[in-house]
Short mmCIF file of C-alpha atoms (C1' of nucleotides) in Angstrom, two decimals:
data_model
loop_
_atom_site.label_atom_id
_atom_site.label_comp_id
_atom_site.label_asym_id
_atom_site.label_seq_id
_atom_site.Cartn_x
_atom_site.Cartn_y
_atom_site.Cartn_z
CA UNK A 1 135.67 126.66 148.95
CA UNK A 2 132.22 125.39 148.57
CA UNK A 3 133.76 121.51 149.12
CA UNK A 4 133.99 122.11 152.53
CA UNK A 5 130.69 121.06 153.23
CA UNK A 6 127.88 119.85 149.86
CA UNK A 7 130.43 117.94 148.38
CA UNK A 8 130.65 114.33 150.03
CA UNK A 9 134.05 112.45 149.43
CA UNK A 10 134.19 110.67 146.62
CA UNK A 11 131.97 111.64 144.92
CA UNK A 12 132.60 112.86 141.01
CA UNK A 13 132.82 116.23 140.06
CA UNK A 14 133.00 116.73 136.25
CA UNK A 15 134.41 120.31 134.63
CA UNK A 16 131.26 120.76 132.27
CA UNK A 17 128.85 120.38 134.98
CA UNK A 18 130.59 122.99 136.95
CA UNK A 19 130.99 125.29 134.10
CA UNK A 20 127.28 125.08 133.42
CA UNK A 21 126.97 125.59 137.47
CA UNK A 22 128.52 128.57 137.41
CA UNK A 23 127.60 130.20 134.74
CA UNK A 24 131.21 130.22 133.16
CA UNK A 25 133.21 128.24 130.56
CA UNK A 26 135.82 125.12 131.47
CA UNK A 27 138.83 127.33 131.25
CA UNK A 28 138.54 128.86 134.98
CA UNK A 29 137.07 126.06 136.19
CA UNK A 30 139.51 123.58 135.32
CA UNK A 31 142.61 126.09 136.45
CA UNK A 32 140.84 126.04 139.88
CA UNK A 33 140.19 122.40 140.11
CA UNK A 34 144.33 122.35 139.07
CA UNK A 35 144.61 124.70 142.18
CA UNK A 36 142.64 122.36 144.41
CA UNK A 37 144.39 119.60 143.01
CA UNK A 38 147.64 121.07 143.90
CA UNK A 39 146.30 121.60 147.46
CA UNK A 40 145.36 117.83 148.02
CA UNK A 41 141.56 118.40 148.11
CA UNK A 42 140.77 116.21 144.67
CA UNK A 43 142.27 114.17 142.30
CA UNK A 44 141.88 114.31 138.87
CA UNK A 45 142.30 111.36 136.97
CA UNK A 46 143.40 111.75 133.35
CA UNK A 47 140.26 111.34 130.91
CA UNK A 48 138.45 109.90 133.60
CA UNK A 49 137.41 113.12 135.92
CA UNK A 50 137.56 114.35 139.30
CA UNK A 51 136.80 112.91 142.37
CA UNK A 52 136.77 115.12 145.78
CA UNK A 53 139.09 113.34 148.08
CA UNK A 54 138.16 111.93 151.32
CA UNK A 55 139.84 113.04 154.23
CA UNK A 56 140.75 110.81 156.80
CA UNK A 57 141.36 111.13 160.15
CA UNK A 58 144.73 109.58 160.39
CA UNK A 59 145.98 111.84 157.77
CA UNK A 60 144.72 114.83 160.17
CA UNK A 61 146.72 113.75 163.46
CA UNK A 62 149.75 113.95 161.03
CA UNK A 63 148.75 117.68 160.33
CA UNK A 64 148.65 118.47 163.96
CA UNK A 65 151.57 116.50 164.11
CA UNK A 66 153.30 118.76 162.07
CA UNK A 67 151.43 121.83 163.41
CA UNK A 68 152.76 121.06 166.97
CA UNK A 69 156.27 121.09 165.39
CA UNK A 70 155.90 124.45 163.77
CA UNK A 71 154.27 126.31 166.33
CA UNK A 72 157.29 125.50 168.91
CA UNK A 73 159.57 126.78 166.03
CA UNK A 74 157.24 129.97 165.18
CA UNK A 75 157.22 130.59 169.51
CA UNK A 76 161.04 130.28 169.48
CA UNK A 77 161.16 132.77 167.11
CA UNK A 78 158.61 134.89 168.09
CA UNK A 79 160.09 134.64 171.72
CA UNK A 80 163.18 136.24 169.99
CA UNK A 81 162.11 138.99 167.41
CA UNK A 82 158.72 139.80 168.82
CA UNK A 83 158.66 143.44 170.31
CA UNK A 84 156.99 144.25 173.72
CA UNK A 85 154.83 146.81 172.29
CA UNK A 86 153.58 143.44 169.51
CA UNK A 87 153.45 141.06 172.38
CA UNK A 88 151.16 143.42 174.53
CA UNK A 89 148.32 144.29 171.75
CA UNK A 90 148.40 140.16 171.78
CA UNK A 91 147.59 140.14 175.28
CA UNK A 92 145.04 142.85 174.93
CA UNK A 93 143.40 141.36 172.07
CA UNK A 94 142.92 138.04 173.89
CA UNK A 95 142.13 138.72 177.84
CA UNK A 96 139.25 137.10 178.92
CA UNK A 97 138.24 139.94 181.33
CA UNK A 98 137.53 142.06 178.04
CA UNK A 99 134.39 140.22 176.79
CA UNK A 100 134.56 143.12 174.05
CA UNK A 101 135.65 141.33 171.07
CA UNK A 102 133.88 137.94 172.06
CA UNK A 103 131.99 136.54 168.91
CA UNK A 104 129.72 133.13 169.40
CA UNK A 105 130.20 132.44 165.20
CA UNK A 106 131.86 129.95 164.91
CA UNK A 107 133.24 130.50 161.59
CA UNK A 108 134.44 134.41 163.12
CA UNK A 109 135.84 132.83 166.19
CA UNK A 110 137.99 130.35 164.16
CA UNK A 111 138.43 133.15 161.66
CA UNK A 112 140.17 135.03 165.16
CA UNK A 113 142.22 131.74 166.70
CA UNK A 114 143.85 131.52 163.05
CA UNK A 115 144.92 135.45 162.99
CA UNK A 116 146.48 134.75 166.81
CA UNK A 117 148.31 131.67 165.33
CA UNK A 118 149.95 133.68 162.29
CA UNK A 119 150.30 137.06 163.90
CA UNK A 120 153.03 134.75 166.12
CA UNK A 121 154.07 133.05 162.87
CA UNK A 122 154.81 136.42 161.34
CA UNK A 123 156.10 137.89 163.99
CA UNK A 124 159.26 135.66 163.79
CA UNK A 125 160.14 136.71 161.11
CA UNK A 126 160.53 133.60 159.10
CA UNK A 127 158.12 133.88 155.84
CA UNK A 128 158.23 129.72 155.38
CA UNK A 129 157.57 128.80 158.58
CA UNK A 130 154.17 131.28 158.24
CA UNK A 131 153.31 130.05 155.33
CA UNK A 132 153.46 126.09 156.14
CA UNK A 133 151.08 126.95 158.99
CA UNK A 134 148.71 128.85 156.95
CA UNK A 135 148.73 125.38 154.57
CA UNK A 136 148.19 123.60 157.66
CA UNK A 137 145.33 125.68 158.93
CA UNK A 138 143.76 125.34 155.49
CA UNK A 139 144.06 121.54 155.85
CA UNK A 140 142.35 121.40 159.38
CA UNK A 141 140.14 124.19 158.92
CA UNK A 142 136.55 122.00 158.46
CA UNK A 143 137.88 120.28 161.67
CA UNK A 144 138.37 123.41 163.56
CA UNK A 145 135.56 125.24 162.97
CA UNK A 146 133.62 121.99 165.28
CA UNK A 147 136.14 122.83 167.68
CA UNK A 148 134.51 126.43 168.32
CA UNK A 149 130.86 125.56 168.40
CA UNK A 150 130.77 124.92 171.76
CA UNK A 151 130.62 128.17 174.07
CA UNK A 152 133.49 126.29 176.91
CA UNK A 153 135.97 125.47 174.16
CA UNK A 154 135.96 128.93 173.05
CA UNK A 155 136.23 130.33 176.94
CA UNK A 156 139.12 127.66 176.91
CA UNK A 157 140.26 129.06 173.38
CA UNK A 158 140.36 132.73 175.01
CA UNK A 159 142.43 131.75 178.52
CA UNK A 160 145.07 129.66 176.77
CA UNK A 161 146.19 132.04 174.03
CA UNK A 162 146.08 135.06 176.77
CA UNK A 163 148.52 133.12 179.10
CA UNK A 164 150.79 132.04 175.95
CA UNK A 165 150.80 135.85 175.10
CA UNK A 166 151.93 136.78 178.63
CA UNK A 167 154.25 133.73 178.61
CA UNK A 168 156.22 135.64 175.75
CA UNK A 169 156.16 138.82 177.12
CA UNK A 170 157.62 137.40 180.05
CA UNK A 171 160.32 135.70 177.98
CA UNK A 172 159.23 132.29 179.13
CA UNK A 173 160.12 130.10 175.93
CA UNK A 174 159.14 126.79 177.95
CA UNK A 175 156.24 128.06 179.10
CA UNK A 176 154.70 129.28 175.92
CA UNK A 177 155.10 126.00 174.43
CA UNK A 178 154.20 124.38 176.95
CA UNK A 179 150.98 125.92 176.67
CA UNK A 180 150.44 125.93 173.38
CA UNK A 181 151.08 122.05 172.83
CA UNK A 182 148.17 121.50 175.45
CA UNK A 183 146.52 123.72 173.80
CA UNK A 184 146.81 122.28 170.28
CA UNK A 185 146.28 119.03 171.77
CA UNK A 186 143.47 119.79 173.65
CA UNK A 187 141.67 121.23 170.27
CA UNK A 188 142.78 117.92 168.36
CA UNK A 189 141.13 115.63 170.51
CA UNK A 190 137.82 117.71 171.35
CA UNK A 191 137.49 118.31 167.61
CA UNK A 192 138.30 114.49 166.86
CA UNK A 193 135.49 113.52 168.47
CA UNK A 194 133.27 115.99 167.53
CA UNK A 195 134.16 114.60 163.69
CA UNK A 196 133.77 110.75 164.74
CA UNK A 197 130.19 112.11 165.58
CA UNK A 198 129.37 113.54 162.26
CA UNK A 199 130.70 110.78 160.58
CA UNK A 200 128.68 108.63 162.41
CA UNK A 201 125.56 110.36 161.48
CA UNK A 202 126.67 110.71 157.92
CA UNK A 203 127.30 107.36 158.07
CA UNK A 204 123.61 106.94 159.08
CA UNK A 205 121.89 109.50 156.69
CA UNK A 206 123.16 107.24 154.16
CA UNK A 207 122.05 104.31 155.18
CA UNK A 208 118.25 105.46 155.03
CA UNK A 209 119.03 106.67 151.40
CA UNK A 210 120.13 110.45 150.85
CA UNK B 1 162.54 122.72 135.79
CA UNK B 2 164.49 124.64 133.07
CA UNK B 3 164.50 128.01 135.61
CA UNK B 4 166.72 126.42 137.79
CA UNK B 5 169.69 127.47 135.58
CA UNK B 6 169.60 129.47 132.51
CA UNK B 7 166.50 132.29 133.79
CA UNK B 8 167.72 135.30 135.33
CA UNK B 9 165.55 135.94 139.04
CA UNK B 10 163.05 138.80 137.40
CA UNK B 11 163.36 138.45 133.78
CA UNK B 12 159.89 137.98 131.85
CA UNK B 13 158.83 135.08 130.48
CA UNK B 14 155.78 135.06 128.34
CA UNK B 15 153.28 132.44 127.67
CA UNK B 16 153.32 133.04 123.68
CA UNK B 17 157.57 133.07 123.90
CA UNK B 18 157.22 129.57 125.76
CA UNK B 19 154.84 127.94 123.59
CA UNK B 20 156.16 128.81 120.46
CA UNK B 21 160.24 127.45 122.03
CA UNK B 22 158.37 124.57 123.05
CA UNK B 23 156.10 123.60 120.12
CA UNK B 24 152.37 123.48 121.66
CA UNK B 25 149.73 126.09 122.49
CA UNK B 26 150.08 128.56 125.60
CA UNK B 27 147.07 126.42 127.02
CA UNK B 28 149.60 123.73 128.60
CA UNK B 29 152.00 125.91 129.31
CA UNK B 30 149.59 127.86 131.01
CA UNK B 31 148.94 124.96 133.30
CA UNK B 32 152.42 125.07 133.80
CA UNK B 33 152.79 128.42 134.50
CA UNK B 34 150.20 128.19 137.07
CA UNK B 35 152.13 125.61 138.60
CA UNK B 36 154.90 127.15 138.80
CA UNK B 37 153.48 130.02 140.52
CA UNK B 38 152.09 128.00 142.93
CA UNK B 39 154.98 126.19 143.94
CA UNK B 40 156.69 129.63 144.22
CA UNK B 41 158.86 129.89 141.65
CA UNK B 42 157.01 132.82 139.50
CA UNK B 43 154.92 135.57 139.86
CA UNK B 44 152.06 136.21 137.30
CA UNK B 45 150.93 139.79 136.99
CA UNK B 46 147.30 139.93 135.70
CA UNK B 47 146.95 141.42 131.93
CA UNK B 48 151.53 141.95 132.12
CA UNK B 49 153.49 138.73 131.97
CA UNK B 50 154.90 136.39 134.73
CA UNK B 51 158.05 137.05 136.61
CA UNK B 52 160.55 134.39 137.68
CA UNK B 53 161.00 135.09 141.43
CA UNK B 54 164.33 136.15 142.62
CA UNK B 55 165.45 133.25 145.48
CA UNK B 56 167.09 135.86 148.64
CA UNK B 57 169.58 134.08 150.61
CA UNK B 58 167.44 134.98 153.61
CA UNK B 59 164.08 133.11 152.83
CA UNK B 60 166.08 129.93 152.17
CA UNK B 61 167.35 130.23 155.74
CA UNK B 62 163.68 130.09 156.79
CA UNK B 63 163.64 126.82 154.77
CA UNK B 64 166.09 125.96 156.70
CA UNK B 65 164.88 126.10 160.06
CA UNK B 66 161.31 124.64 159.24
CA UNK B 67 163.80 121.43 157.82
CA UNK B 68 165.38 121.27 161.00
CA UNK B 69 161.95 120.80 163.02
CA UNK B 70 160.97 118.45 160.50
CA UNK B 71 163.35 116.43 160.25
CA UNK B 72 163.61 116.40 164.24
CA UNK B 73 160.01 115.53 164.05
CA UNK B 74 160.94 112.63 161.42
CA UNK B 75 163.53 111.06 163.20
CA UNK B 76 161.17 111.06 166.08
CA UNK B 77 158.78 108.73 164.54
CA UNK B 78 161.40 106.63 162.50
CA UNK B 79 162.63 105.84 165.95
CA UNK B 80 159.32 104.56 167.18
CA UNK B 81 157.90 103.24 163.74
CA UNK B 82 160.91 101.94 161.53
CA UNK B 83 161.86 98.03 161.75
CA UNK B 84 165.44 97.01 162.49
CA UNK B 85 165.01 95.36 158.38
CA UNK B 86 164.56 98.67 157.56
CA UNK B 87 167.41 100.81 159.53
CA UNK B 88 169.62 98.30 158.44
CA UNK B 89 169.19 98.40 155.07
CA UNK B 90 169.79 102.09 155.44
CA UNK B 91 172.83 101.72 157.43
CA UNK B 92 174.13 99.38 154.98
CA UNK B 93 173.19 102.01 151.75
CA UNK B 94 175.66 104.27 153.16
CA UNK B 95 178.18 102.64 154.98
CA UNK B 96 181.44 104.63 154.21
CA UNK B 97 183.21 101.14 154.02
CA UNK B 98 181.55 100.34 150.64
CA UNK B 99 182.81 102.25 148.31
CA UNK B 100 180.45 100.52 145.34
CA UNK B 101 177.33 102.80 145.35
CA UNK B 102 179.59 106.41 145.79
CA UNK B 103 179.01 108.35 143.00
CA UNK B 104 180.74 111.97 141.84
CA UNK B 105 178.48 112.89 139.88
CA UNK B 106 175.86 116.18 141.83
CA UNK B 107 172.70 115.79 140.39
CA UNK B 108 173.26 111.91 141.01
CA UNK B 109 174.37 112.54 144.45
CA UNK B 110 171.87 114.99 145.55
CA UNK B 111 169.00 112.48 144.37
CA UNK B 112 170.60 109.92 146.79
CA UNK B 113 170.92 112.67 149.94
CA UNK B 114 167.39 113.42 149.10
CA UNK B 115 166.20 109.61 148.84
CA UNK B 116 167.69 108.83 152.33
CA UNK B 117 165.71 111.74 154.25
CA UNK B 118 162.56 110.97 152.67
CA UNK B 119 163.11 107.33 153.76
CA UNK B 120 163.16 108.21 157.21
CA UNK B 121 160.34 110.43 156.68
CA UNK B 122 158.12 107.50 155.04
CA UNK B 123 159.20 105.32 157.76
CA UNK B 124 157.82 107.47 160.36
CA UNK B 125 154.27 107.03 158.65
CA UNK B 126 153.42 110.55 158.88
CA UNK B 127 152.74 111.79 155.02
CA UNK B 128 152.12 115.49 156.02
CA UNK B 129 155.70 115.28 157.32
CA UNK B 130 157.25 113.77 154.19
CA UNK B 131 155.09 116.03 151.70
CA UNK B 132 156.42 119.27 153.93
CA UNK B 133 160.03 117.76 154.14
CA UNK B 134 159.88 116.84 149.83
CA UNK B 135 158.62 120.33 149.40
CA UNK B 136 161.65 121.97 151.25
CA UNK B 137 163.76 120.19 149.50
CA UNK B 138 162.64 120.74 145.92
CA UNK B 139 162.96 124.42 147.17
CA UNK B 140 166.77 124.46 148.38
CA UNK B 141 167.60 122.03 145.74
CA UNK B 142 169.28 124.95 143.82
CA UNK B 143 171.48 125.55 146.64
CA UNK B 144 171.75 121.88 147.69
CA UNK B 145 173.38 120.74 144.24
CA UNK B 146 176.40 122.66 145.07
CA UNK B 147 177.10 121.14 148.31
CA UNK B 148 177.79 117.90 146.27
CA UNK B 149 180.08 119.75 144.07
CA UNK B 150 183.24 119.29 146.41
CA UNK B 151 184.58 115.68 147.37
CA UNK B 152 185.10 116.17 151.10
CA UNK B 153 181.07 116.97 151.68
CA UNK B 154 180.40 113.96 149.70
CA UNK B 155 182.42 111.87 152.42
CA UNK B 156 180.77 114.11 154.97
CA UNK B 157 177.79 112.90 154.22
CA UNK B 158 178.21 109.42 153.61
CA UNK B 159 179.72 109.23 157.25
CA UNK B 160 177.02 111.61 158.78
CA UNK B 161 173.90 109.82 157.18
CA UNK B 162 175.51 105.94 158.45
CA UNK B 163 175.65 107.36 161.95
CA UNK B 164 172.66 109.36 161.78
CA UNK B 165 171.15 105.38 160.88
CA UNK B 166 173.44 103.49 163.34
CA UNK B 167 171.87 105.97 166.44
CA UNK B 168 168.29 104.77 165.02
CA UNK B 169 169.10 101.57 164.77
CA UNK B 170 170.08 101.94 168.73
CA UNK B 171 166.73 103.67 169.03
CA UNK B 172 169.11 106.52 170.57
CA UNK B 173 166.72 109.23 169.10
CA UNK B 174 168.76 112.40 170.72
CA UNK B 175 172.03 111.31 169.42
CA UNK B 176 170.36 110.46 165.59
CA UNK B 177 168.75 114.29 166.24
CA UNK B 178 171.82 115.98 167.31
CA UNK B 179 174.02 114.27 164.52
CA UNK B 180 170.99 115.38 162.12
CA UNK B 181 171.07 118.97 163.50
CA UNK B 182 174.55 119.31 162.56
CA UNK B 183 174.26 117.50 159.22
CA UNK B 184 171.67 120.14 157.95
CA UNK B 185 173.38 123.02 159.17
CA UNK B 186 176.79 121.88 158.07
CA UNK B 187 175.21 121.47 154.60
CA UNK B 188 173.64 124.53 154.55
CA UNK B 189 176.24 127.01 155.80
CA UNK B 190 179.32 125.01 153.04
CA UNK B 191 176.42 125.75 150.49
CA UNK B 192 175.65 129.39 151.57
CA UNK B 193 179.13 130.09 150.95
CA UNK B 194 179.32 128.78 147.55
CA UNK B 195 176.00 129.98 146.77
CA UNK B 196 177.24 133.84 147.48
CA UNK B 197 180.24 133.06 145.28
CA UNK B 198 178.18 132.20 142.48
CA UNK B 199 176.29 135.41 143.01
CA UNK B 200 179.38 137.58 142.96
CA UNK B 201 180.48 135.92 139.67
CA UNK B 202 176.92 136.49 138.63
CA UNK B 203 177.00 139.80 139.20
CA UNK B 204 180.83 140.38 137.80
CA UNK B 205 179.79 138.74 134.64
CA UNK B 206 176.73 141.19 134.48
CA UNK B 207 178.82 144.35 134.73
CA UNK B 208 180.97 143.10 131.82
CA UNK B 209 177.18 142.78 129.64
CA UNK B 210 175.61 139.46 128.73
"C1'" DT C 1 124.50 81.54 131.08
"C1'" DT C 2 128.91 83.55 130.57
"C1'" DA C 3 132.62 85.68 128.31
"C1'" DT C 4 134.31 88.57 124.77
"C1'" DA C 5 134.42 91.97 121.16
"C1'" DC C 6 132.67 96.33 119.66
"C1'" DA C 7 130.49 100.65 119.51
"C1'" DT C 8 128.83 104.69 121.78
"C1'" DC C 9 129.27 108.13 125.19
"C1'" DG C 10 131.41 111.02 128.43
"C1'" DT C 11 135.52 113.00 130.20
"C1'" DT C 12 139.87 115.42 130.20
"C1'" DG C 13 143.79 117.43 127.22
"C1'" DT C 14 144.89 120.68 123.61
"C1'" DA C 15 144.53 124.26 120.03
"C1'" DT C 16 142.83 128.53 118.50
"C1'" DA C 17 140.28 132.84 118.39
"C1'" DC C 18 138.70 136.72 120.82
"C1'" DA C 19 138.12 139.98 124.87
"C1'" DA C 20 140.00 142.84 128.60
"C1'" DC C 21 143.51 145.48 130.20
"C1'" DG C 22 147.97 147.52 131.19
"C1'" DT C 23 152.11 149.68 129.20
"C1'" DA C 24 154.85 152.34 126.33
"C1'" DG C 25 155.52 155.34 122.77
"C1'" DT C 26 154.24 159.46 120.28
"C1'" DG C 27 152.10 163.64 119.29
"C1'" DT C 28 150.16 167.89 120.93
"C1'" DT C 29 149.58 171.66 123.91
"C1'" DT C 30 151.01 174.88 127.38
"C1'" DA D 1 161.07 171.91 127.42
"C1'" DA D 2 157.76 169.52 130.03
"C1'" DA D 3 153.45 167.52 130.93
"C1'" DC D 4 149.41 165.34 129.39
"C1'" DA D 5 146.35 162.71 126.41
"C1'" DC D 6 145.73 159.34 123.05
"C1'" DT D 7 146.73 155.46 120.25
"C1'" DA D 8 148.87 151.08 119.22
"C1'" DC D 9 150.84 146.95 120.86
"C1'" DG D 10 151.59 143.09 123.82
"C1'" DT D 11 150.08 140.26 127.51
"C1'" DT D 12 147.03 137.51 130.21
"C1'" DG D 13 142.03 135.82 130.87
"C1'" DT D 14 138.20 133.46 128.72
"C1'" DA D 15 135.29 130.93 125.42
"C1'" DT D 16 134.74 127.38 122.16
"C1'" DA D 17 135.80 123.57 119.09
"C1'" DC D 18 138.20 119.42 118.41
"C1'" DA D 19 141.20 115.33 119.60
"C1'" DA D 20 142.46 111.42 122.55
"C1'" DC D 21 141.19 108.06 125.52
"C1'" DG D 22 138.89 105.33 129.13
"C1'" DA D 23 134.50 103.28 130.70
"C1'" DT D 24 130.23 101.31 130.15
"C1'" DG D 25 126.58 98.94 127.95
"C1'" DT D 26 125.13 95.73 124.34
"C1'" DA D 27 125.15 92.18 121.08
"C1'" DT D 28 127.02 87.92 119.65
"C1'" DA D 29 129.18 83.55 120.10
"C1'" DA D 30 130.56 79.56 122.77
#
DNA sequence: TTATACATCGTTGTATACAACGTAGTGTTT
DNA sequence: AAACACTACGTTGTATACAACGATGTATAA
């Protein structure tokens, strides 16, 4: 959505002036701000009007908290129903030594690191656990996307999803979560400061007035 | 919501038909609707009506194993976050010895089952964790109501919850996780059995017409 | 100068009319 | 008899007008 980036928290956003911004009438536009409402990005205070909400970055270290949780249970699962035949295209899709599919984008390369992340939630077999980790990816996603602008995290990003594919075609529940806690974790806290950064400079910018 | 009883899973239900049993214009129940589909419970079909979605037996044992990492994940941070103040006043809410607060009535008692788990999952301080766990449960709260139905689970439960408190309380966090583990699971295999009775009636009363 | 009452404005909530589109039924043709 | 085309109906999607209500600014009184 376009609040991911124009749209600083707080701020108000009224359904007439998006209606006239896009060129349509309130109807659609206030069923999607009911949709974005439902997905935690803005409340909309009764005769009053919308306001974007901020996100914090406590609030975020509970997503990941949750997002650790999940991906052991999607693993577990995936450890069990996954197929060789799944689990290898995995490992082929992700070896460093193919620098084939590499992308520097960092909106593609997060675009990629999701599809690993629910190709092993769907390939468990359990529809809700998939679909809480899609929410959750949703929620992080404007944090994520700092994680791959650096060229080393996304070498990093490559190596540790190729050795948690090989850990489950080897079997190796441990290991594969193992590896993908660190792995989580390791995102989290490069990202996290990355984001203390921006703020910072946001933080700045508006001190010296737009 | 009124579709958790009198709706047959993929009957039609039309905007007009709605607004006209309830007495206002489609636009709110619109809003509704949209609601509704969101949360999962329908299925709009552009330009042909909305569908109430048929709950399988299957995708609420997916809801069940996400709970069971959540509330894992919950007890984990109730151990390190809750006060004593707090664990005891939980303790003392469902201490089997006081027979003052038991109730027989379901709905009433499913409320209360409901209330303690999203205690412990405020008390950790992680609010992705309780909005996940509340959302779970307003999805297996169809099948939930029936474990409540029978006397024994009622005393189940009142025993189960005090020592699942009593274990936090110790800060013995694998003990409250293993007695939680079996809580759930008890719960949800007594209510997977009545919940495929009901269906067999269901579908007995259906070959009969009406 | 400050506090209070009031009026105006802007916003969301709701109702209604119309447009777009899919479905089902019917009539015709082969 | 069967298949196809067309028409009519019902449904959701959208636009617009109005109602309800909160906030803000102003004028008046103490």
């Amino acid at each position: 959505m376009i609040l991911n980036f124009e749209l600083y928290p707080g701020s108000r956003v009224t359904e007439g002036d998006m209606a006239a911004q896009f060129g349509v009438s309130r109807t659609p536009i206030r069923s999607a701000m009911q949709r974005l409402e439902a997905e935690g990005y803005l409340t909309v205070k009764p005769k009053q009007g919308c306001f974007v909400r901020p996100l914090d970055i406590d609030e975020l270290a509970g997503y990941y908290q949750v997002r650790i949780a999940l991906e052991m249970l999607s693993l577990e699962l995936a450890c069990t129903f996954m197929t060789d035949a799944q689990l290898k295209d995995l490992c082929e899709a992700w070896d460093p030594m193919f620098q084939k599919g590499r992308t520097t984008n960092a909106e593609k390369m997060e675009a990629r690191d999701e599809s690993f992340h629910m190709a092993i939630a769907a390939g468990g077999g359990n529809a809700a656990v998939a679909k809480y980790l899609q929410d959750i990816h949703h929620k992080i996603r404007p944090i994520r996307r700092l994680d791959f602008t650096e060229g080393a995290r996304i070498d990093c990003t490559y190596e540790e999803h190729y050795q948690i594919a090989q850990h489950l075609l080897k079997r190796d529940l441990p290991a594969a979560q193992a590896t993908m806690r660190a792995h989580i974790q390791r995102s989290e806290q490069f990202a996290k400061g990355l984001t203390l950064i921006q703020l910072a400079q946001k933080a700045g910018r508006k001190k010296f007035g737009k």
